[in-house]
């Protein structure tokens, strides 16, 4: 019996994030040639195109689908792959890279491709908010308003995101919400309500530090109104996986959540802003997607990766900041 070649489809968003992707097609070609894999490479041309290309790849019998881009691109590809036999590989090239960071996939493109080559597969949950799929977080309130502002920017990256966050904070007002969390009803005036299938938004900002992307549950985070004096502690705790210790934060685990607000408005799905009804129904879809991931990440390796990213950040930003 002749073994059939592994069919690999790479889908590249040429304009996502802040880094060049010019060398990536050749890197993928080398890996596939070395392993005698059949390769098809496609480039996205418009919003939603990645899902169309993914469905075409699945129809053609793809074994692996490699997403090269940011959270929006990864979301488009991954949601078209739900419950398929194909395995997702991620080469993170966005500004946040939430799912890649959650799964400990390296930010370096060559190392991310090596993860795919090693072949370790993890099956993860996803969630649905009013029938729209997300993999990391969705939210309403302040974070959704920031995502809407950020999406309109021509220049991406951490500096732009911080600028938008500060500007939005100066004008944003908390909103009243009614939350149906499994069988519990909660009424809160909140700055934001976030549902985490994963622990972070992206950029290692951990809004739901105890969320587990494989446990069939989501972690609900409610941020109460706060003063300017609370900003520094909240920011530090957000990036050190300790935000749930803040007195302004309430957290709950749930399989289903209904968010009821006063009117229709923006919500974000994995950082992408979309308009949504006043009532938003969210539920977990367990064991929905197979993804290539590193086998084991030790704590020391996590610390090493963190400092490597901090160094890379300042190497790139310092000339810009001080010029």
PDB file of C-alpha atoms in Angstrom:
ATOM      1  CA  UNK A   1       0.000   0.000   0.000  1.00  0.00           C
ATOM      2  CA  UNK A   2       1.345   3.411  -1.014  1.00  0.00           C
ATOM      3  CA  UNK A   3       1.326   6.025   1.747  1.00  0.00           C
ATOM      4  CA  UNK A   4      -0.485   9.182   0.663  1.00  0.00           C
ATOM      5  CA  UNK A   5       1.392  12.452   1.033  1.00  0.00           C
ATOM      6  CA  UNK A   6       0.397  14.739   3.881  1.00  0.00           C
ATOM      7  CA  UNK A   7      -1.525  17.684   2.409  1.00  0.00           C
ATOM      8  CA  UNK A   8      -0.510  21.041   3.903  1.00  0.00           C
ATOM      9  CA  UNK A   9      -2.358  24.285   3.164  1.00  0.00           C
ATOM     10  CA  UNK A  10      -0.784  27.524   4.396  1.00  0.00           C
ATOM     11  CA  UNK A  11      -3.001  30.605   4.550  1.00  0.00           C
ATOM     12  CA  UNK A  12      -1.118  33.881   4.949  1.00  0.00           C
ATOM     13  CA  UNK A  13      -2.531  37.304   5.778  1.00  0.00           C
ATOM     14  CA  UNK A  14       0.047  39.620   4.167  1.00  0.00           C
ATOM     15  CA  UNK A  15      -1.066  42.754   6.055  1.00  0.00           C
ATOM     16  CA  UNK A  16      -1.718  41.515   9.614  1.00  0.00           C
ATOM     17  CA  UNK A  17       0.284  42.701  12.594  1.00  0.00           C
ATOM     18  CA  UNK A  18       3.559  44.561  12.530  1.00  0.00           C
ATOM     19  CA  UNK A  19       6.184  42.135  11.129  1.00  0.00           C
ATOM     20  CA  UNK A  20       7.221  41.185   7.589  1.00  0.00           C
ATOM     21  CA  UNK A  21       6.008  37.839   6.220  1.00  0.00           C
ATOM     22  CA  UNK A  22       8.128  37.884   3.092  1.00  0.00           C
ATOM     23  CA  UNK A  23      10.390  35.005   4.180  1.00  0.00           C
ATOM     24  CA  UNK A  24       7.657  32.742   5.556  1.00  0.00           C
ATOM     25  CA  UNK A  25       6.458  31.086   2.299  1.00  0.00           C
ATOM     26  CA  UNK A  26      10.002  29.918   1.562  1.00  0.00           C
ATOM     27  CA  UNK A  27      10.410  28.645   5.132  1.00  0.00           C
ATOM     28  CA  UNK A  28       7.211  26.584   4.807  1.00  0.00           C
ATOM     29  CA  UNK A  29       8.264  25.303   1.370  1.00  0.00           C
ATOM     30  CA  UNK A  30      11.597  24.078   2.766  1.00  0.00           C
ATOM     31  CA  UNK A  31       9.951  22.204   5.632  1.00  0.00           C
ATOM     32  CA  UNK A  32       7.337  20.582   3.404  1.00  0.00           C
ATOM     33  CA  UNK A  33       9.905  19.640   0.754  1.00  0.00           C
ATOM     34  CA  UNK A  34      12.170  18.080   3.387  1.00  0.00           C
ATOM     35  CA  UNK A  35       9.279  15.962   4.692  1.00  0.00           C
ATOM     36  CA  UNK A  36       7.765  15.179   1.283  1.00  0.00           C
ATOM     37  CA  UNK A  37       4.493  16.985   2.120  1.00  0.00           C
ATOM     38  CA  UNK A  38       2.243  18.371  -0.615  1.00  0.00           C
ATOM     39  CA  UNK A  39       1.939  22.144  -0.115  1.00  0.00           C
ATOM     40  CA  UNK A  40      -0.527  24.805  -1.204  1.00  0.00           C
ATOM     41  CA  UNK A  41      -0.019  28.459  -0.199  1.00  0.00           C
ATOM     42  CA  UNK A  42      -2.803  31.055  -0.347  1.00  0.00           C
ATOM     43  CA  UNK A  43      -2.918  34.747   0.574  1.00  0.00           C
ATOM     44  CA  UNK A  44      -5.953  36.503   2.029  1.00  0.00           C
ATOM     45  CA  UNK A  45      -7.316  39.482   0.102  1.00  0.00           C
ATOM     46  CA  UNK A  46     -10.223  40.742   2.224  1.00  0.00           C
ATOM     47  CA  UNK A  47     -11.925  40.320   5.602  1.00  0.00           C
ATOM     48  CA  UNK A  48     -13.480  36.851   5.813  1.00  0.00           C
ATOM     49  CA  UNK A  49     -11.343  35.469   2.974  1.00  0.00           C
ATOM     50  CA  UNK A  50      -9.373  33.216   5.345  1.00  0.00           C
ATOM     51  CA  UNK A  51     -12.546  31.266   6.183  1.00  0.00           C
ATOM     52  CA  UNK A  52     -13.323  30.827   2.475  1.00  0.00           C
ATOM     53  CA  UNK A  53      -9.787  29.591   1.788  1.00  0.00           C
ATOM     54  CA  UNK A  54      -9.969  27.237   4.776  1.00  0.00           C
ATOM     55  CA  UNK A  55     -13.212  25.664   3.606  1.00  0.00           C
ATOM     56  CA  UNK A  56     -11.687  25.154   0.154  1.00  0.00           C
ATOM     57  CA  UNK A  57      -8.641  23.519   1.783  1.00  0.00           C
ATOM     58  CA  UNK A  58     -10.855  21.194   3.829  1.00  0.00           C
ATOM     59  CA  UNK A  59     -12.861  20.273   0.734  1.00  0.00           C
ATOM     60  CA  UNK A  60      -9.569  19.443  -0.998  1.00  0.00           C
ATOM     61  CA  UNK A  61      -8.635  17.076   1.846  1.00  0.00           C
ATOM     62  CA  UNK A  62      -6.116  19.156   3.796  1.00  0.00           C
ATOM     63  CA  UNK A  63      -4.410  17.354   6.671  1.00  0.00           C
ATOM     64  CA  UNK A  64      -2.716  20.437   8.139  1.00  0.00           C
ATOM     65  CA  UNK A  65      -3.789  24.061   7.773  1.00  0.00           C
ATOM     66  CA  UNK A  66      -1.186  26.643   8.758  1.00  0.00           C
ATOM     67  CA  UNK A  67      -2.482  30.081   9.774  1.00  0.00           C
ATOM     68  CA  UNK A  68       0.029  32.889   9.298  1.00  0.00           C
ATOM     69  CA  UNK A  69      -1.326  36.121  10.767  1.00  0.00           C
ATOM     70  CA  UNK A  70      -2.851  37.713  13.834  1.00  0.00           C
ATOM     71  CA  UNK A  71      -5.794  36.803  16.044  1.00  0.00           C
ATOM     72  CA  UNK A  72      -8.369  37.796  13.422  1.00  0.00           C
ATOM     73  CA  UNK A  73      -6.812  35.556  10.772  1.00  0.00           C
ATOM     74  CA  UNK A  74      -6.360  32.653  13.193  1.00  0.00           C
ATOM     75  CA  UNK A  75      -9.996  33.020  14.319  1.00  0.00           C
ATOM     76  CA  UNK A  76     -11.307  32.992  10.728  1.00  0.00           C
ATOM     77  CA  UNK A  77      -9.324  29.854   9.892  1.00  0.00           C
ATOM     78  CA  UNK A  78      -9.949  28.021  13.159  1.00  0.00           C
ATOM     79  CA  UNK A  79     -13.717  28.561  13.201  1.00  0.00           C
ATOM     80  CA  UNK A  80     -13.970  27.043   9.700  1.00  0.00           C
ATOM     81  CA  UNK A  81     -12.072  23.973  10.993  1.00  0.00           C
ATOM     82  CA  UNK A  82     -14.321  23.109  13.966  1.00  0.00           C
ATOM     83  CA  UNK A  83     -14.727  19.346  14.447  1.00  0.00           C
ATOM     84  CA  UNK A  84     -12.829  18.619  11.228  1.00  0.00           C
ATOM     85  CA  UNK A  85     -10.039  16.025  11.044  1.00  0.00           C
ATOM     86  CA  UNK A  86      -7.524  18.675   9.923  1.00  0.00           C
ATOM     87  CA  UNK A  87      -4.982  20.054  12.404  1.00  0.00           C
ATOM     88  CA  UNK A  88      -4.298  23.764  12.807  1.00  0.00           C
ATOM     89  CA  UNK A  89      -0.759  25.105  12.871  1.00  0.00           C
ATOM     90  CA  UNK A  90      -0.186  28.707  13.970  1.00  0.00           C
ATOM     91  CA  UNK A  91       2.604  31.045  12.904  1.00  0.00           C
ATOM     92  CA  UNK A  92       1.782  34.154  14.968  1.00  0.00           C
ATOM     93  CA  UNK A  93       2.284  37.432  13.103  1.00  0.00           C
ATOM     94  CA  UNK A  94      -0.246  39.730  14.759  1.00  0.00           C
ATOM     95  CA  UNK A  95      -0.091  42.445  17.371  1.00  0.00           C
ATOM     96  CA  UNK A  96      -1.679  40.398  20.183  1.00  0.00           C
ATOM     97  CA  UNK A  97      -1.365  36.702  19.232  1.00  0.00           C
ATOM     98  CA  UNK A  98      -3.691  35.612  22.043  1.00  0.00           C
ATOM     99  CA  UNK A  99      -4.286  31.972  21.072  1.00  0.00           C
ATOM    100  CA  UNK A 100      -0.648  31.354  20.150  1.00  0.00           C
ATOM    101  CA  UNK A 101       0.547  32.745  23.483  1.00  0.00           C
ATOM    102  CA  UNK A 102      -2.096  30.745  25.368  1.00  0.00           C
ATOM    103  CA  UNK A 103      -0.826  27.553  23.733  1.00  0.00           C
ATOM    104  CA  UNK A 104       2.854  28.511  24.311  1.00  0.00           C
ATOM    105  CA  UNK A 105       3.565  28.670  20.568  1.00  0.00           C
ATOM    106  CA  UNK A 106       6.774  30.668  19.984  1.00  0.00           C
ATOM    107  CA  UNK A 107       6.512  34.174  18.525  1.00  0.00           C
ATOM    108  CA  UNK A 108       9.512  33.439  16.293  1.00  0.00           C
ATOM    109  CA  UNK A 109       8.262  32.119  12.927  1.00  0.00           C
ATOM    110  CA  UNK A 110      10.950  29.481  12.489  1.00  0.00           C
ATOM    111  CA  UNK A 111      10.384  28.112  15.996  1.00  0.00           C
ATOM    112  CA  UNK A 112       6.590  28.123  15.439  1.00  0.00           C
ATOM    113  CA  UNK A 113       7.077  26.026  12.295  1.00  0.00           C
ATOM    114  CA  UNK A 114       9.297  23.635  14.261  1.00  0.00           C
ATOM    115  CA  UNK A 115       6.369  23.077  16.649  1.00  0.00           C
ATOM    116  CA  UNK A 116       4.246  21.972  13.680  1.00  0.00           C
ATOM    117  CA  UNK A 117       7.063  19.735  12.443  1.00  0.00           C
ATOM    118  CA  UNK A 118       7.318  17.939  15.807  1.00  0.00           C
ATOM    119  CA  UNK A 119       3.663  16.922  15.507  1.00  0.00           C
ATOM    120  CA  UNK A 120       2.338  17.228  19.068  1.00  0.00           C
ATOM    121  CA  UNK A 121      -1.440  17.811  18.905  1.00  0.00           C
ATOM    122  CA  UNK A 122      -3.722  19.351  21.564  1.00  0.00           C
ATOM    123  CA  UNK A 123      -7.522  19.412  21.338  1.00  0.00           C
ATOM    124  CA  UNK A 124      -9.030  22.654  22.633  1.00  0.00           C
ATOM    125  CA  UNK A 125     -12.444  24.135  23.397  1.00  0.00           C
ATOM    126  CA  UNK A 126     -13.953  27.185  21.775  1.00  0.00           C
ATOM    127  CA  UNK A 127     -16.962  29.336  22.662  1.00  0.00           C
ATOM    128  CA  UNK A 128     -19.894  30.846  20.816  1.00  0.00           C
ATOM    129  CA  UNK A 129     -21.357  34.318  21.449  1.00  0.00           C
ATOM    130  CA  UNK A 130     -24.668  34.787  19.612  1.00  0.00           C
ATOM    131  CA  UNK A 131     -23.477  32.078  17.213  1.00  0.00           C
ATOM    132  CA  UNK A 132     -20.128  33.812  16.578  1.00  0.00           C
ATOM    133  CA  UNK A 133     -17.150  31.632  17.471  1.00  0.00           C
ATOM    134  CA  UNK A 134     -14.184  32.786  19.552  1.00  0.00           C
ATOM    135  CA  UNK A 135     -11.231  30.943  21.043  1.00  0.00           C
ATOM    136  CA  UNK A 136      -9.697  33.224  23.690  1.00  0.00           C
ATOM    137  CA  UNK A 137     -11.972  35.983  24.971  1.00  0.00           C
ATOM    138  CA  UNK A 138     -15.074  37.947  24.212  1.00  0.00           C
ATOM    139  CA  UNK A 139     -16.244  40.988  26.095  1.00  0.00           C
ATOM    140  CA  UNK A 140     -18.478  44.007  26.364  1.00  0.00           C
ATOM    141  CA  UNK A 141     -17.751  47.377  27.874  1.00  0.00           C
ATOM    142  CA  UNK A 142     -14.387  49.085  28.008  1.00  0.00           C
ATOM    143  CA  UNK A 143     -12.301  46.366  26.313  1.00  0.00           C
ATOM    144  CA  UNK A 144     -14.767  46.201  23.414  1.00  0.00           C
ATOM    145  CA  UNK A 145     -14.638  50.001  23.037  1.00  0.00           C
ATOM    146  CA  UNK A 146     -10.827  49.890  22.946  1.00  0.00           C
ATOM    147  CA  UNK A 147     -10.873  47.108  20.340  1.00  0.00           C
ATOM    148  CA  UNK A 148     -13.186  49.201  18.163  1.00  0.00           C
ATOM    149  CA  UNK A 149     -10.864  52.191  18.450  1.00  0.00           C
ATOM    150  CA  UNK A 150      -7.761  50.075  17.786  1.00  0.00           C
ATOM    151  CA  UNK A 151      -9.309  48.453  14.694  1.00  0.00           C
ATOM    152  CA  UNK A 152      -9.623  51.882  13.060  1.00  0.00           C
ATOM    153  CA  UNK A 153      -5.906  52.653  13.497  1.00  0.00           C
ATOM    154  CA  UNK A 154      -3.516  52.454  10.542  1.00  0.00           C
ATOM    155  CA  UNK A 155      -0.514  51.839  12.797  1.00  0.00           C
ATOM    156  CA  UNK A 156      -0.671  48.676  14.938  1.00  0.00           C
ATOM    157  CA  UNK A 157       1.432  47.466  17.853  1.00  0.00           C
ATOM    158  CA  UNK A 158       1.689  47.829  21.622  1.00  0.00           C
ATOM    159  CA  UNK A 159       2.370  51.583  21.654  1.00  0.00           C
ATOM    160  CA  UNK A 160      -0.789  52.279  19.628  1.00  0.00           C
ATOM    161  CA  UNK A 161      -2.835  49.960  21.841  1.00  0.00           C
ATOM    162  CA  UNK A 162      -1.661  51.654  25.043  1.00  0.00           C
ATOM    163  CA  UNK A 163      -2.436  55.079  23.560  1.00  0.00           C
ATOM    164  CA  UNK A 164      -5.971  53.986  22.621  1.00  0.00           C
ATOM    165  CA  UNK A 165      -6.542  52.453  26.060  1.00  0.00           C
ATOM    166  CA  UNK A 166      -5.615  55.687  27.824  1.00  0.00           C
ATOM    167  CA  UNK A 167      -7.734  57.829  25.491  1.00  0.00           C
ATOM    168  CA  UNK A 168     -10.764  55.575  25.872  1.00  0.00           C
ATOM    169  CA  UNK A 169     -10.440  55.460  29.675  1.00  0.00           C
ATOM    170  CA  UNK A 170     -10.704  59.271  29.869  1.00  0.00           C
ATOM    171  CA  UNK A 171     -14.184  59.258  28.307  1.00  0.00           C
ATOM    172  CA  UNK A 172     -15.643  55.802  29.100  1.00  0.00           C
ATOM    173  CA  UNK A 173     -18.525  55.400  31.570  1.00  0.00           C
ATOM    174  CA  UNK A 174     -19.440  52.083  33.288  1.00  0.00           C
ATOM    175  CA  UNK A 175     -22.668  50.383  32.172  1.00  0.00           C
ATOM    176  CA  UNK A 176     -25.351  48.357  34.024  1.00  0.00           C
ATOM    177  CA  UNK A 177     -25.547  44.644  33.162  1.00  0.00           C
ATOM    178  CA  UNK A 178     -27.742  41.718  34.112  1.00  0.00           C
ATOM    179  CA  UNK A 179     -25.832  38.445  33.920  1.00  0.00           C
ATOM    180  CA  UNK A 180     -27.350  34.967  33.922  1.00  0.00           C
ATOM    181  CA  UNK A 181     -24.444  32.702  34.851  1.00  0.00           C
ATOM    182  CA  UNK A 182     -25.628  29.082  34.579  1.00  0.00           C
ATOM    183  CA  UNK A 183     -28.450  29.203  37.198  1.00  0.00           C
ATOM    184  CA  UNK A 184     -27.315  32.393  38.970  1.00  0.00           C
ATOM    185  CA  UNK A 185     -28.510  35.973  38.275  1.00  0.00           C
ATOM    186  CA  UNK A 186     -26.126  38.876  38.886  1.00  0.00           C
ATOM    187  CA  UNK A 187     -26.826  42.584  38.431  1.00  0.00           C
ATOM    188  CA  UNK A 188     -23.751  44.795  38.200  1.00  0.00           C
ATOM    189  CA  UNK A 189     -22.672  48.215  37.061  1.00  0.00           C
ATOM    190  CA  UNK A 190     -19.395  47.281  35.408  1.00  0.00           C
ATOM    191  CA  UNK A 191     -16.498  48.745  33.523  1.00  0.00           C
ATOM    192  CA  UNK A 192     -16.245  45.560  31.499  1.00  0.00           C
ATOM    193  CA  UNK A 193     -17.529  41.981  31.397  1.00  0.00           C
ATOM    194  CA  UNK A 194     -15.134  39.474  29.823  1.00  0.00           C
ATOM    195  CA  UNK A 195     -15.671  35.777  29.095  1.00  0.00           C
ATOM    196  CA  UNK A 196     -12.443  33.803  28.873  1.00  0.00           C
ATOM    197  CA  UNK A 197     -12.139  30.438  27.193  1.00  0.00           C
ATOM    198  CA  UNK A 198      -8.405  31.137  27.460  1.00  0.00           C
ATOM    199  CA  UNK A 199      -6.616  33.095  30.154  1.00  0.00           C
ATOM    200  CA  UNK A 200      -5.509  36.117  28.135  1.00  0.00           C
ATOM    201  CA  UNK A 201      -6.476  38.764  25.616  1.00  0.00           C
ATOM    202  CA  UNK A 202      -3.066  38.580  23.956  1.00  0.00           C
ATOM    203  CA  UNK A 203       0.271  40.289  24.638  1.00  0.00           C
ATOM    204  CA  UNK A 204       0.316  38.310  27.915  1.00  0.00           C
ATOM    205  CA  UNK A 205      -2.531  40.391  29.387  1.00  0.00           C
ATOM    206  CA  UNK A 206      -4.222  37.793  31.610  1.00  0.00           C
ATOM    207  CA  UNK A 207      -7.848  38.846  32.137  1.00  0.00           C
ATOM    208  CA  UNK A 208      -8.861  35.324  33.301  1.00  0.00           C
ATOM    209  CA  UNK A 209      -5.670  33.886  34.821  1.00  0.00           C
ATOM    210  CA  UNK A 210      -7.226  30.571  35.894  1.00  0.00           C
ATOM    211  CA  UNK A 211      -9.032  29.794  32.625  1.00  0.00           C
ATOM    212  CA  UNK A 212      -8.251  26.435  31.042  1.00  0.00           C
ATOM    213  CA  UNK A 213      -8.823  26.081  27.302  1.00  0.00           C
ATOM    214  CA  UNK A 214      -9.529  22.354  27.706  1.00  0.00           C
ATOM    215  CA  UNK A 215     -11.854  22.183  30.741  1.00  0.00           C
ATOM    216  CA  UNK A 216     -15.255  22.705  29.069  1.00  0.00           C
ATOM    217  CA  UNK A 217     -15.801  25.883  31.110  1.00  0.00           C
ATOM    218  CA  UNK A 218     -15.367  29.623  30.600  1.00  0.00           C
ATOM    219  CA  UNK A 219     -14.125  32.098  33.184  1.00  0.00           C
ATOM    220  CA  UNK A 220     -16.243  35.216  33.620  1.00  0.00           C
ATOM    221  CA  UNK A 221     -14.454  38.381  34.789  1.00  0.00           C
ATOM    222  CA  UNK A 222     -16.409  41.451  35.953  1.00  0.00           C
ATOM    223  CA  UNK A 223     -14.503  44.678  36.517  1.00  0.00           C
ATOM    224  CA  UNK A 224     -16.348  47.150  38.771  1.00  0.00           C
ATOM    225  CA  UNK A 225     -15.957  50.948  38.360  1.00  0.00           C
ATOM    226  CA  UNK A 226     -12.569  52.157  39.564  1.00  0.00           C
ATOM    227  CA  UNK A 227     -10.625  55.370  40.109  1.00  0.00           C
ATOM    228  CA  UNK A 228      -7.381  56.561  38.477  1.00  0.00           C
ATOM    229  CA  UNK A 229      -5.550  55.400  41.618  1.00  0.00           C
ATOM    230  CA  UNK A 230      -6.593  51.824  40.820  1.00  0.00           C
ATOM    231  CA  UNK A 231      -5.091  51.837  37.314  1.00  0.00           C
ATOM    232  CA  UNK A 232      -1.482  50.978  38.221  1.00  0.00           C
ATOM    233  CA  UNK A 233      -2.337  47.989  40.490  1.00  0.00           C
ATOM    234  CA  UNK A 234      -4.833  46.663  37.911  1.00  0.00           C
ATOM    235  CA  UNK A 235      -2.302  46.969  35.087  1.00  0.00           C
ATOM    236  CA  UNK A 236       0.435  45.218  37.061  1.00  0.00           C
ATOM    237  CA  UNK A 237      -1.932  42.425  38.127  1.00  0.00           C
ATOM    238  CA  UNK A 238      -3.218  42.041  34.551  1.00  0.00           C
ATOM    239  CA  UNK A 239       0.278  41.236  33.290  1.00  0.00           C
ATOM    240  CA  UNK A 240       1.325  39.095  36.278  1.00  0.00           C
ATOM    241  CA  UNK A 241      -1.677  36.701  36.302  1.00  0.00           C
ATOM    242  CA  UNK A 242      -3.005  38.193  39.557  1.00  0.00           C
ATOM    243  CA  UNK A 243      -5.908  40.394  38.459  1.00  0.00           C
ATOM    244  CA  UNK A 244      -8.412  38.109  40.210  1.00  0.00           C
ATOM    245  CA  UNK A 245      -6.873  39.231  43.532  1.00  0.00           C
ATOM    246  CA  UNK A 246      -7.988  42.829  42.975  1.00  0.00           C
ATOM    247  CA  UNK A 247     -11.009  43.968  45.032  1.00  0.00           C
ATOM    248  CA  UNK A 248     -12.561  45.514  41.890  1.00  0.00           C
ATOM    249  CA  UNK A 249     -12.697  42.109  40.180  1.00  0.00           C
ATOM    250  CA  UNK A 250     -15.334  39.355  40.435  1.00  0.00           C
ATOM    251  CA  UNK A 251     -14.702  35.983  38.769  1.00  0.00           C
ATOM    252  CA  UNK A 252     -16.968  32.981  38.139  1.00  0.00           C
ATOM    253  CA  UNK A 253     -16.762  29.753  36.138  1.00  0.00           C
ATOM    254  CA  UNK A 254     -19.653  28.776  33.876  1.00  0.00           C
ATOM    255  CA  UNK A 255     -20.722  26.712  30.893  1.00  0.00           C
ATOM    256  CA  UNK A 256     -23.306  29.270  29.767  1.00  0.00           C
ATOM    257  CA  UNK A 257     -23.609  33.016  30.252  1.00  0.00           C
ATOM    258  CA  UNK A 258     -26.273  35.471  29.119  1.00  0.00           C
ATOM    259  CA  UNK A 259     -25.290  39.149  29.131  1.00  0.00           C
ATOM    260  CA  UNK A 260     -28.191  41.606  29.117  1.00  0.00           C
ATOM    261  CA  UNK A 261     -27.358  45.273  28.583  1.00  0.00           C
ATOM    262  CA  UNK A 262     -29.447  48.355  27.958  1.00  0.00           C
ATOM    263  CA  UNK A 263     -28.954  48.540  24.199  1.00  0.00           C
ATOM    264  CA  UNK A 264     -27.225  47.036  21.193  1.00  0.00           C
ATOM    265  CA  UNK A 265     -23.547  47.862  20.866  1.00  0.00           C
ATOM    266  CA  UNK A 266     -20.038  46.655  20.219  1.00  0.00           C
ATOM    267  CA  UNK A 267     -18.555  43.472  21.648  1.00  0.00           C
ATOM    268  CA  UNK A 268     -15.173  41.986  20.838  1.00  0.00           C
ATOM    269  CA  UNK A 269     -14.338  38.432  19.841  1.00  0.00           C
ATOM    270  CA  UNK A 270     -10.636  37.652  20.245  1.00  0.00           C
ATOM    271  CA  UNK A 271      -9.971  41.371  20.035  1.00  0.00           C
ATOM    272  CA  UNK A 272     -12.036  41.934  16.869  1.00  0.00           C
ATOM    273  CA  UNK A 273     -14.952  44.386  17.346  1.00  0.00           C
ATOM    274  CA  UNK A 274     -18.411  43.384  16.071  1.00  0.00           C
ATOM    275  CA  UNK A 275     -21.854  44.866  16.630  1.00  0.00           C
ATOM    276  CA  UNK A 276     -24.130  42.723  18.791  1.00  0.00           C
ATOM    277  CA  UNK A 277     -27.633  42.708  20.239  1.00  0.00           C
ATOM    278  CA  UNK A 278     -28.454  43.918  23.738  1.00  0.00           C
ATOM    279  CA  UNK A 279     -28.738  40.247  24.756  1.00  0.00           C
ATOM    280  CA  UNK A 280     -25.662  38.087  24.203  1.00  0.00           C
ATOM    281  CA  UNK A 281     -25.773  34.317  24.784  1.00  0.00           C
ATOM    282  CA  UNK A 282     -22.412  32.632  25.268  1.00  0.00           C
ATOM    283  CA  UNK A 283     -21.662  28.931  25.665  1.00  0.00           C
ATOM    284  CA  UNK A 284     -18.695  26.562  25.529  1.00  0.00           C
ATOM    285  CA  UNK A 285     -18.132  24.118  22.656  1.00  0.00           C
ATOM    286  CA  UNK A 286     -15.871  21.427  24.174  1.00  0.00           C
ATOM    287  CA  UNK A 287     -13.063  19.633  22.284  1.00  0.00           C
ATOM    288  CA  UNK A 288     -13.723  21.599  19.101  1.00  0.00           C
ATOM    289  CA  UNK A 289     -10.326  21.982  17.414  1.00  0.00           C
ATOM    290  CA  UNK A 290      -7.018  20.136  17.020  1.00  0.00           C
ATOM    291  CA  UNK A 291      -3.903  22.367  17.172  1.00  0.00           C
ATOM    292  CA  UNK A 292      -0.160  21.748  16.959  1.00  0.00           C
ATOM    293  CA  UNK A 293       1.424  22.811  20.264  1.00  0.00           C
ATOM    294  CA  UNK A 294       4.719  22.350  22.111  1.00  0.00           C
ATOM    295  CA  UNK A 295       4.765  19.146  24.153  1.00  0.00           C
ATOM    296  CA  UNK A 296       5.586  20.487  27.625  1.00  0.00           C
ATOM    297  CA  UNK A 297       6.354  23.993  28.855  1.00  0.00           C
ATOM    298  CA  UNK A 298       8.216  24.198  32.151  1.00  0.00           C
ATOM    299  CA  UNK A 299       8.010  27.234  34.420  1.00  0.00           C
ATOM    300  CA  UNK A 300      11.664  28.072  33.728  1.00  0.00           C
ATOM    301  CA  UNK A 301      10.988  27.963  29.984  1.00  0.00           C
ATOM    302  CA  UNK A 302       8.007  30.296  30.440  1.00  0.00           C
ATOM    303  CA  UNK A 303      10.209  32.763  32.338  1.00  0.00           C
ATOM    304  CA  UNK A 304      12.874  32.530  29.627  1.00  0.00           C
ATOM    305  CA  UNK A 305      10.290  33.157  26.887  1.00  0.00           C
ATOM    306  CA  UNK A 306       8.868  36.125  28.798  1.00  0.00           C
ATOM    307  CA  UNK A 307      12.233  37.850  29.158  1.00  0.00           C
ATOM    308  CA  UNK A 308      13.079  37.050  25.544  1.00  0.00           C
ATOM    309  CA  UNK A 309       9.904  38.870  24.482  1.00  0.00           C
ATOM    310  CA  UNK A 310      10.617  41.839  26.777  1.00  0.00           C
ATOM    311  CA  UNK A 311      14.105  42.140  25.285  1.00  0.00           C
ATOM    312  CA  UNK A 312      12.722  41.941  21.742  1.00  0.00           C
ATOM    313  CA  UNK A 313      10.107  44.593  22.584  1.00  0.00           C
ATOM    314  CA  UNK A 314      12.656  47.118  23.865  1.00  0.00           C
ATOM    315  CA  UNK A 315      15.155  46.368  21.100  1.00  0.00           C
ATOM    316  CA  UNK A 316      12.495  47.409  18.594  1.00  0.00           C
ATOM    317  CA  UNK A 317      10.900  50.272  20.535  1.00  0.00           C
ATOM    318  CA  UNK A 318      13.802  52.144  22.167  1.00  0.00           C
ATOM    319  CA  UNK A 319      15.066  53.800  18.951  1.00  0.00           C
ATOM    320  CA  UNK A 320      11.492  54.877  18.191  1.00  0.00           C
ATOM    321  CA  UNK A 321      10.825  56.139  21.739  1.00  0.00           C
ATOM    322  CA  UNK A 322      14.024  58.155  22.068  1.00  0.00           C
ATOM    323  CA  UNK A 323      14.415  59.545  18.564  1.00  0.00           C
TER     324      UNK A 323
END
